[in-house]
XYZ file of C-alpha atoms in Angstrom:
522
model
C -1.627 -9.323 -32.467
C -3.567 -11.974 -34.327
C -2.724 -15.340 -35.834
C -3.473 -16.330 -39.412
C -4.697 -19.649 -40.759
C -1.153 -20.770 -41.612
C -0.068 -20.147 -37.998
C -2.938 -22.253 -36.678
C -2.058 -24.974 -39.179
C 1.584 -25.098 -38.050
C 0.646 -25.131 -34.341
C -2.059 -27.738 -34.942
C 0.240 -30.033 -36.921
C 2.934 -29.778 -34.260
C 0.575 -30.574 -31.388
C -1.040 -33.415 -33.346
C 2.391 -34.863 -34.105
C 3.530 -34.720 -30.470
C 0.294 -36.243 -29.170
C 0.419 -38.938 -31.868
C 4.022 -39.779 -30.975
C 3.089 -39.985 -27.306
C 0.179 -42.305 -28.031
C 2.417 -44.534 -30.186
C 4.196 -45.661 -27.023
C 1.018 -46.825 -25.282
C 1.814 -50.299 -26.644
C 5.206 -50.327 -24.889
C 4.227 -48.910 -21.481
C 2.048 -51.710 -20.160
C 4.270 -52.675 -17.206
C 5.647 -50.610 -14.349
C 9.208 -51.093 -15.587
C 8.273 -49.881 -19.059
C 6.242 -46.967 -17.705
C 8.916 -45.754 -15.282
C 12.242 -46.599 -16.971
C 11.290 -47.930 -20.452
C 12.855 -51.260 -19.525
C 16.296 -49.597 -19.635
C 16.224 -49.615 -23.441
C 16.598 -45.961 -24.469
C 19.783 -44.978 -26.402
C 22.001 -42.505 -24.617
C 21.681 -39.747 -27.249
C 17.893 -39.728 -26.845
C 18.164 -39.557 -23.059
C 20.628 -36.687 -23.492
C 18.210 -34.740 -25.697
C 15.537 -35.323 -23.072
C 17.850 -33.893 -20.388
C 18.501 -30.928 -22.673
C 14.767 -30.404 -23.235
C 14.046 -30.524 -19.522
C 16.580 -27.754 -18.899
C 15.165 -25.603 -21.697
C 11.800 -24.736 -20.169
C 9.528 -22.008 -21.481
C 10.960 -19.802 -18.734
C 14.411 -20.154 -20.350
C 13.002 -19.414 -23.803
C 11.641 -16.080 -22.580
C 13.767 -15.284 -19.504
C 17.265 -15.594 -21.002
C 16.613 -13.176 -23.885
C 14.793 -10.931 -21.404
C 17.812 -10.846 -19.076
C 20.221 -10.090 -21.909
C 17.935 -7.326 -23.185
C 17.474 -5.753 -19.754
C 21.045 -6.081 -18.473
C 23.816 -8.386 -19.738
C 24.993 -11.996 -19.926
C 25.720 -12.429 -16.211
C 23.212 -15.296 -15.909
C 25.237 -17.254 -18.498
C 27.567 -18.137 -15.607
C 24.805 -20.542 -14.538
C 25.241 -22.413 -17.829
C 29.013 -22.479 -17.373
C 28.454 -24.364 -14.109
C 26.798 -27.263 -15.911
C 29.971 -29.054 -17.074
C 31.311 -28.897 -13.504
C 28.131 -30.437 -12.107
C 27.990 -32.957 -14.968
C 31.539 -34.137 -14.205
C 30.617 -34.689 -10.543
C 27.371 -36.441 -11.504
C 28.954 -38.710 -14.121
C 31.741 -39.721 -11.733
C 29.696 -40.208 -8.546
C 25.909 -39.844 -8.900
C 25.275 -41.966 -11.993
C 27.338 -44.976 -10.759
C 25.694 -44.668 -7.336
C 22.142 -44.831 -8.687
C 22.871 -47.477 -11.309
C 24.574 -49.678 -8.694
C 22.025 -48.946 -6.002
C 19.285 -50.157 -8.335
C 16.448 -48.049 -6.897
C 14.306 -46.205 -9.426
C 13.344 -43.639 -6.814
C 15.912 -41.033 -5.819
C 14.733 -41.227 -2.196
C 14.806 -44.946 -1.374
C 18.420 -44.847 -0.218
C 17.667 -42.010 2.236
C 15.576 -44.425 4.305
C 18.298 -47.064 4.288
C 20.824 -44.458 5.332
C 18.952 -42.308 7.867
C 15.548 -43.886 8.506
C 12.015 -43.563 7.132
C 11.689 -39.877 8.114
C 14.445 -38.960 5.632
C 12.629 -40.685 2.768
C 9.320 -39.024 3.684
C 11.101 -35.678 3.909
C 12.637 -36.149 0.460
C 9.339 -37.206 -1.133
C 7.349 -34.335 0.368
C 9.980 -31.794 -0.697
C 10.077 -33.194 -4.209
C 6.315 -33.371 -4.780
C 5.713 -29.885 -3.373
C 8.361 -28.312 -5.576
C 7.132 -30.177 -8.685
C 3.539 -29.026 -8.201
C 4.648 -25.409 -7.850
C 7.196 -25.773 -10.676
C 4.587 -27.097 -13.110
C 2.125 -24.417 -12.042
C 4.697 -21.674 -12.647
C 5.593 -23.074 -16.098
C 1.897 -23.282 -17.030
C 1.384 -19.668 -15.963
C 4.510 -18.456 -17.787
C 3.662 -20.129 -21.088
C -0.017 -19.118 -20.858
C 0.997 -15.505 -20.286
C 3.230 -15.497 -23.369
C 0.715 -17.307 -25.586
C -2.068 -15.015 -24.357
C 0.036 -11.980 -25.271
C 0.669 -13.424 -28.734
C -2.834 -14.658 -29.501
C -5.299 -12.917 -27.225
C -6.563 -16.280 -25.968
C -7.611 -16.435 -22.282
C -4.915 -17.751 -19.934
C -7.418 -20.121 -18.340
C -8.201 -21.783 -21.671
C -4.495 -22.098 -22.566
C -3.701 -23.748 -19.217
C -6.586 -26.210 -19.487
C -5.905 -27.197 -23.106
C -2.120 -27.454 -22.776
C -2.349 -29.187 -19.403
C -4.946 -31.644 -20.636
C -2.916 -32.614 -23.717
C 0.352 -33.039 -21.814
C -1.304 -35.058 -19.035
C -3.075 -37.228 -21.623
C -0.024 -38.427 -23.573
C 2.184 -38.671 -20.468
C -0.392 -40.819 -18.667
C -0.751 -43.270 -21.538
C 2.777 -43.347 -22.958
C 4.944 -43.398 -19.834
C 8.627 -42.414 -19.709
C 9.298 -43.621 -23.262
C 6.676 -41.199 -24.589
C 8.199 -38.468 -22.443
C 11.734 -39.044 -23.736
C 10.906 -39.383 -27.424
C 8.530 -36.413 -27.434
C 11.295 -34.494 -25.629
C 13.625 -35.429 -28.487
C 11.233 -33.897 -31.018
C 10.566 -30.887 -28.822
C 14.282 -30.293 -28.279
C 14.841 -30.207 -32.047
C 11.924 -27.781 -32.489
C 13.277 -25.622 -29.666
C 16.784 -25.503 -31.064
C 15.721 -24.813 -34.654
C 13.227 -22.196 -33.483
C 15.869 -20.353 -31.459
C 18.444 -20.399 -34.276
C 15.845 -19.264 -36.817
C 14.787 -16.435 -34.525
C 18.368 -15.212 -34.138
C 18.919 -15.304 -37.912
C 15.740 -13.285 -38.525
C 16.753 -10.705 -35.923
C 20.207 -10.227 -37.400
C 18.800 -10.106 -40.933
C 16.357 -7.410 -39.848
C 19.069 -4.926 -38.893
C 19.163 -1.914 -41.269
C 22.949 -2.139 -41.754
C 23.368 -5.887 -41.443
C 24.294 -8.290 -38.606
C 27.442 -6.360 -37.722
C 25.295 -3.442 -36.606
C 23.584 -5.651 -34.005
C 26.927 -6.700 -32.547
C 28.201 -3.108 -32.516
C 25.115 -1.707 -30.758
C 25.065 -4.509 -28.205
C 28.796 -4.119 -27.549
C 28.518 -0.359 -27.076
C 25.776 -0.898 -24.479
C 27.704 -3.594 -22.569
C 25.172 -6.297 -23.457
C 27.829 -9.024 -23.774
C 29.267 -8.476 -20.296
C 29.358 -11.461 -17.926
C 28.982 -9.088 -15.003
C 31.161 -8.173 -12.061
C 34.159 -10.454 -11.468
C 34.856 -9.170 -7.949
C 34.800 -11.459 -4.899
C 31.779 -9.729 -3.351
C 29.158 -12.126 -1.961
C 26.444 -9.473 -1.731
C 25.915 -8.780 -5.442
C 25.112 -11.195 -8.285
C 28.711 -11.346 -9.468
C 29.963 -13.880 -11.992
C 31.384 -16.027 -9.175
C 28.179 -15.894 -7.086
C 26.111 -16.971 -10.091
C 28.604 -19.708 -10.999
C 28.662 -21.058 -7.415
C 24.883 -21.075 -7.242
C 24.784 -22.898 -10.579
C 27.165 -25.630 -9.396
C 25.049 -26.363 -6.324
C 21.729 -26.057 -8.149
C 22.852 -28.444 -10.872
C 24.305 -30.882 -8.341
C 20.821 -30.821 -6.815
C 19.305 -31.510 -10.245
C 21.672 -34.354 -11.125
C 21.935 -35.792 -7.610
C 18.491 -35.763 -5.972
C 15.924 -34.609 -8.556
C 13.800 -37.562 -9.631
C 13.382 -35.978 -13.083
C 17.051 -36.672 -13.819
C 17.707 -39.697 -11.605
C 14.961 -41.632 -13.357
C 16.598 -41.002 -16.711
C 19.806 -42.684 -15.524
C 17.826 -45.922 -15.331
C 16.276 -45.574 -18.809
C 19.679 -45.728 -20.531
C 20.981 -49.088 -21.717
C 24.080 -49.008 -19.538
C 25.870 -46.958 -16.912
C 28.264 -45.715 -19.566
C 25.410 -44.528 -21.807
C 23.707 -42.891 -18.818
C 26.854 -40.861 -18.117
C 27.250 -40.010 -21.790
C 23.634 -38.856 -21.994
C 24.277 -36.450 -19.139
C 27.317 -35.020 -20.900
C 25.464 -34.830 -24.216
C 22.533 -32.875 -22.762
C 24.869 -30.609 -20.807
C 27.233 -29.805 -23.664
C 24.254 -29.139 -25.939
C 22.650 -26.773 -23.442
C 25.689 -24.527 -22.949
C 25.978 -23.291 -26.579
C 22.196 -23.149 -26.915
C 21.954 -20.908 -23.863
C 24.501 -18.637 -25.603
C 22.080 -18.497 -28.552
C 19.258 -17.385 -26.246
C 21.401 -14.666 -24.680
C 22.476 -13.571 -28.155
C 18.786 -13.315 -29.084
C 18.316 -10.908 -26.178
C 21.280 -8.763 -27.215
C 20.082 -8.795 -30.835
C 16.591 -7.769 -29.678
C 18.127 -4.793 -27.874
C 20.021 -3.771 -30.997
C 16.979 -4.326 -33.212
C 14.698 -2.087 -31.161
C 17.390 0.535 -30.685
C 17.619 0.749 -34.484
C 13.792 0.690 -34.824
C 12.654 3.268 -32.236
C 9.087 3.337 -33.572
C 8.764 -0.379 -32.809
C 10.228 0.122 -29.333
C 7.546 2.769 -28.724
C 4.909 0.140 -29.576
C 6.466 -2.301 -27.077
C 6.442 0.344 -24.361
C 2.803 1.184 -25.084
C 1.777 -2.485 -24.910
C 3.614 -3.062 -21.627
C 2.256 0.195 -20.162
C -1.287 -0.810 -21.113
C -0.859 -4.233 -19.518
C 0.470 -2.706 -16.292
C -2.353 -0.138 -16.131
C -4.933 -2.887 -16.530
C -3.230 -5.020 -13.872
C -3.166 -2.048 -11.492
C -6.838 -1.269 -12.309
C -5.988 2.251 -13.399
C -7.578 4.375 -16.114
C -6.406 3.389 -19.597
C -6.246 6.171 -22.182
C -3.612 7.775 -24.428
C -2.394 10.100 -21.697
C -2.003 7.476 -18.975
C -0.400 5.013 -21.400
C 2.124 7.623 -22.515
C 2.867 8.620 -18.924
C 3.385 5.033 -17.773
C 5.429 4.149 -20.875
C 7.841 6.989 -20.127
C 8.629 5.484 -16.713
C 9.413 1.990 -17.980
C 12.983 0.715 -17.810
C 14.643 -2.031 -19.846
C 14.043 -4.399 -16.933
C 10.299 -3.642 -17.051
C 9.967 -4.630 -20.699
C 12.695 -7.296 -20.970
C 10.422 -10.354 -20.803
C 7.854 -8.730 -23.107
C 10.135 -7.866 -26.005
C 10.525 -11.348 -27.499
C 6.770 -12.186 -27.558
C 6.119 -8.761 -29.082
C 8.713 -9.362 -31.811
C 7.275 -12.802 -32.591
C 3.727 -11.479 -32.727
C 4.349 -8.353 -34.786
C 7.497 -8.869 -36.859
C 7.383 -12.469 -38.076
C 5.421 -13.619 -41.137
C 2.585 -16.141 -40.933
C 3.850 -19.689 -40.545
C 7.121 -18.674 -38.915
C 5.096 -17.046 -36.164
C 3.244 -20.325 -35.679
C 6.540 -22.247 -35.594
C 7.935 -20.008 -32.833
C 4.729 -20.357 -30.802
C 5.037 -24.134 -31.255
C 8.621 -23.858 -29.945
C 7.374 -22.066 -26.822
C 4.790 -24.809 -26.349
C 7.558 -27.385 -26.811
C 9.629 -25.763 -24.067
C 6.740 -26.041 -21.616
C 5.747 -29.554 -22.631
C 9.272 -30.979 -22.332
C 9.479 -29.773 -18.726
C 5.989 -30.655 -17.539
C 5.730 -34.170 -18.983
C 8.967 -35.027 -17.188
C 7.629 -33.804 -13.843
C 4.353 -35.695 -14.300
C 5.998 -39.034 -15.022
C 8.618 -38.689 -12.273
C 6.048 -37.574 -9.694
C 3.804 -40.548 -10.414
C 6.832 -42.854 -10.046
C 7.609 -41.371 -6.625
C 3.958 -41.698 -5.557
C 3.914 -45.389 -6.494
C 7.298 -46.422 -5.074
C 7.716 -44.119 -2.079
C 4.120 -43.713 -0.932
C 1.788 -46.427 -2.206
C 4.098 -49.459 -2.194
C 5.988 -48.255 0.875
C 3.102 -47.267 3.170
C -0.183 -48.517 1.673
C 0.184 -51.745 -0.338
C 3.740 -53.155 -0.320
C 2.592 -56.279 -2.195
C 0.694 -54.440 -4.950
C 0.790 -56.376 -8.216
C 1.479 -55.119 -11.750
C -2.145 -54.351 -12.626
C -2.752 -52.441 -9.399
C 0.543 -50.586 -9.710
C -0.289 -49.486 -13.257
C -3.644 -48.123 -12.064
C -1.774 -46.136 -9.406
C 0.671 -44.767 -11.992
C -2.125 -43.722 -14.360
C -4.141 -42.183 -11.543
C -1.162 -40.382 -9.992
C -0.084 -38.894 -13.343
C -3.591 -37.614 -14.018
C -3.990 -36.312 -10.472
C -0.672 -34.439 -10.553
C -1.638 -32.888 -13.886
C -4.979 -31.709 -12.506
C -3.347 -30.317 -9.340
C -0.690 -28.501 -11.378
C -3.363 -26.929 -13.569
C -5.273 -25.912 -10.443
C -2.140 -24.281 -8.989
C -1.532 -22.469 -12.286
C -5.087 -21.147 -12.389
C -4.782 -19.949 -8.786
C -1.543 -18.134 -9.699
C -2.977 -16.215 -12.665
C -2.375 -12.543 -12.010
C -0.010 -13.101 -9.075
C 3.014 -10.850 -9.613
C 5.410 -12.641 -7.276
C 4.880 -16.232 -8.449
C 8.506 -16.771 -9.545
C 9.853 -15.241 -6.337
C 7.585 -17.511 -4.323
C 8.754 -20.584 -6.253
C 12.477 -19.853 -5.886
C 12.047 -19.097 -2.196
C 10.248 -22.404 -1.633
C 12.755 -24.317 -3.792
C 15.683 -22.887 -1.810
C 14.131 -23.855 1.521
C 13.357 -27.409 0.410
C 16.292 -28.153 -1.887
C 18.992 -26.861 0.451
C 18.152 -29.439 3.073
C 17.814 -32.290 0.592
C 21.101 -31.835 -1.235
C 23.004 -31.461 2.028
C 21.357 -34.606 3.409
C 22.211 -36.581 0.285
C 25.856 -35.466 0.359
C 26.098 -36.243 4.075
C 24.918 -39.792 3.492
C 27.094 -40.283 0.425
C 30.353 -38.900 1.815
C 30.270 -39.607 5.559
C 29.997 -43.185 6.803
C 29.957 -42.045 10.426
C 26.877 -39.809 10.179
C 23.735 -41.468 11.499
C 20.157 -40.417 12.095
C 20.849 -37.873 14.911
C 23.482 -36.144 12.790
C 21.146 -36.052 9.791
C 18.228 -34.628 11.803
C 20.430 -31.958 13.384
C 21.890 -31.035 10.000
C 18.503 -30.742 8.271
C 17.013 -28.609 11.076
C 20.045 -26.297 11.034
C 20.042 -26.123 7.230
C 16.365 -25.206 6.961
C 16.831 -22.552 9.676
C 19.797 -21.072 7.784
C 17.873 -20.943 4.495
C 14.830 -19.391 6.171
C 17.077 -16.753 7.688
C 18.480 -15.905 4.262
C 15.098 -15.917 2.496
C 13.182 -13.805 5.048
C 13.764 -10.599 3.030
C 12.039 -12.266 0.054
C 9.014 -13.075 2.234
C 8.183 -9.459 3.070
C 5.832 -9.323 0.086
C 3.785 -12.078 1.739
C 3.387 -10.177 5.014
C 6.322 -11.694 6.909
C 7.967 -9.003 9.091
C 11.428 -7.904 8.001
C 14.459 -8.525 10.182
C 16.375 -5.560 11.623
C 19.323 -4.520 9.449
C 21.782 -5.838 12.025
C 20.340 -9.349 11.644
C 20.233 -9.402 7.854
C 22.500 -11.973 6.179
C 25.180 -10.131 4.159
C 24.948 -12.565 1.228
C 23.173 -12.523 -2.109
C 19.817 -14.345 -2.102
C 20.918 -16.930 -4.696
C 23.451 -18.288 -2.196
C 20.634 -19.597 0.020
C 20.926 -23.038 -1.596
C 24.698 -23.036 -1.073
C 24.370 -21.982 2.584
C 21.602 -24.507 3.249
C 23.505 -27.372 1.670
C 26.770 -26.660 3.451
C 25.018 -26.111 6.803
C 23.326 -29.517 6.639
C 26.552 -31.207 5.615
C 28.880 -29.496 8.107
C 26.497 -29.642 11.096
C 25.871 -33.302 10.325
C 29.603 -34.018 10.249
C 30.117 -32.113 13.512
C 27.342 -33.958 15.357
C 28.594 -37.304 14.040
C 32.092 -36.555 15.270
C 30.939 -35.638 18.778
C 28.746 -38.742 18.939
C 31.667 -40.996 18.150
C 34.072 -38.953 20.271
């Protein structure tokens, strides 16, 4: 696969436009309030598009079509959970944070349970953001490398440097308005891609629907009440808790509540981003189903995909690469093995010059809209919860701005370093989700305990967090075998699907905390 001059022109113009837009807001980010919350002056629709862009990471751009191609639409249940979580957030979380007045999502934890709770929240957040950004960098570099042949290291350094640059100088206003542009590029790119796929079917768009339907590609999965498999209900339940975590304790979202002009606009922005994401996620799943139909009707192209994936796997496994070994490995590949590779292959080989560049720009946009958010929010947490809380409580505006600039740059450098260290690691996504479950389960449960129970004090919170982390570790031990952690005997295995670790962790913290609080008062 190789890019033409028109592709480079489109990508270059897009990147130049985003960087220019980010730099435009340097003039309005000279104070800490402007840098962190834009002085509370952003219209709700723009905040909503920023929320939408943060959800649509490069992982979504590739993973959702890959899942639909390899299996079905079961993961769409996660998207269906968003309106439920948005209703809870708009009714309880947004008013709480707007009334509370703290820019940081973790300030109230100290007031409620003591300084340890705030430190715990900050450490959990910063650790997950560093790994999250590293994983996104690796994912987008892998896709771009497949499309262009550029080295992953160079892609990570260039993309990371550009994102860190405009986020450092432009603050949250640059983040939100560049997210607006990137969300539009993402949406148009996805819709255009689907149209091209359907138009490329030999017998028209109806053939794509027929082939996908015959192969059960539109199924939402098993609707049984089993808690062991990834049923529709298991995925939906996980989505509710995961999105309550996003809207309730994730600084990336909490900070946006303060950028809106009013509490009402903050709530509307949440609904706007949520209701935009649900149909757009359907588009991405439809792309995956259409890809399946396209390659089923173009078997010679599917053979090329299999050969490319087989070659990549042989190289990764350091095995001999020749026609015989490629053919042998290609014959063993399943739909799951090639799912995430099909979309980049289609973009690189089936799209004309210019359109190919636009779709690559859309993939860049997906990564940028997620990473710039994490950089700005992380620097805010470092200033408020670390520097001004433990180092210099009386730091002035000039000093605080230096800390914000330095923290943003430092987090960008660390994230790039993590991404570089993860190049070639097969289990990077598994490692991230395992870590996120361990950390997030305790945090969401702690937040809910403090919000709902007035009786729960520090002892109840400590007991709940310890029990919650233990429960999540118990559930995630099977996922740690690849890292050398011994497996538990079958009799001690938790008979629940791995995605329920967040649910179990959250409920354990909350219920143990309530129980301890009751006995203390009793």
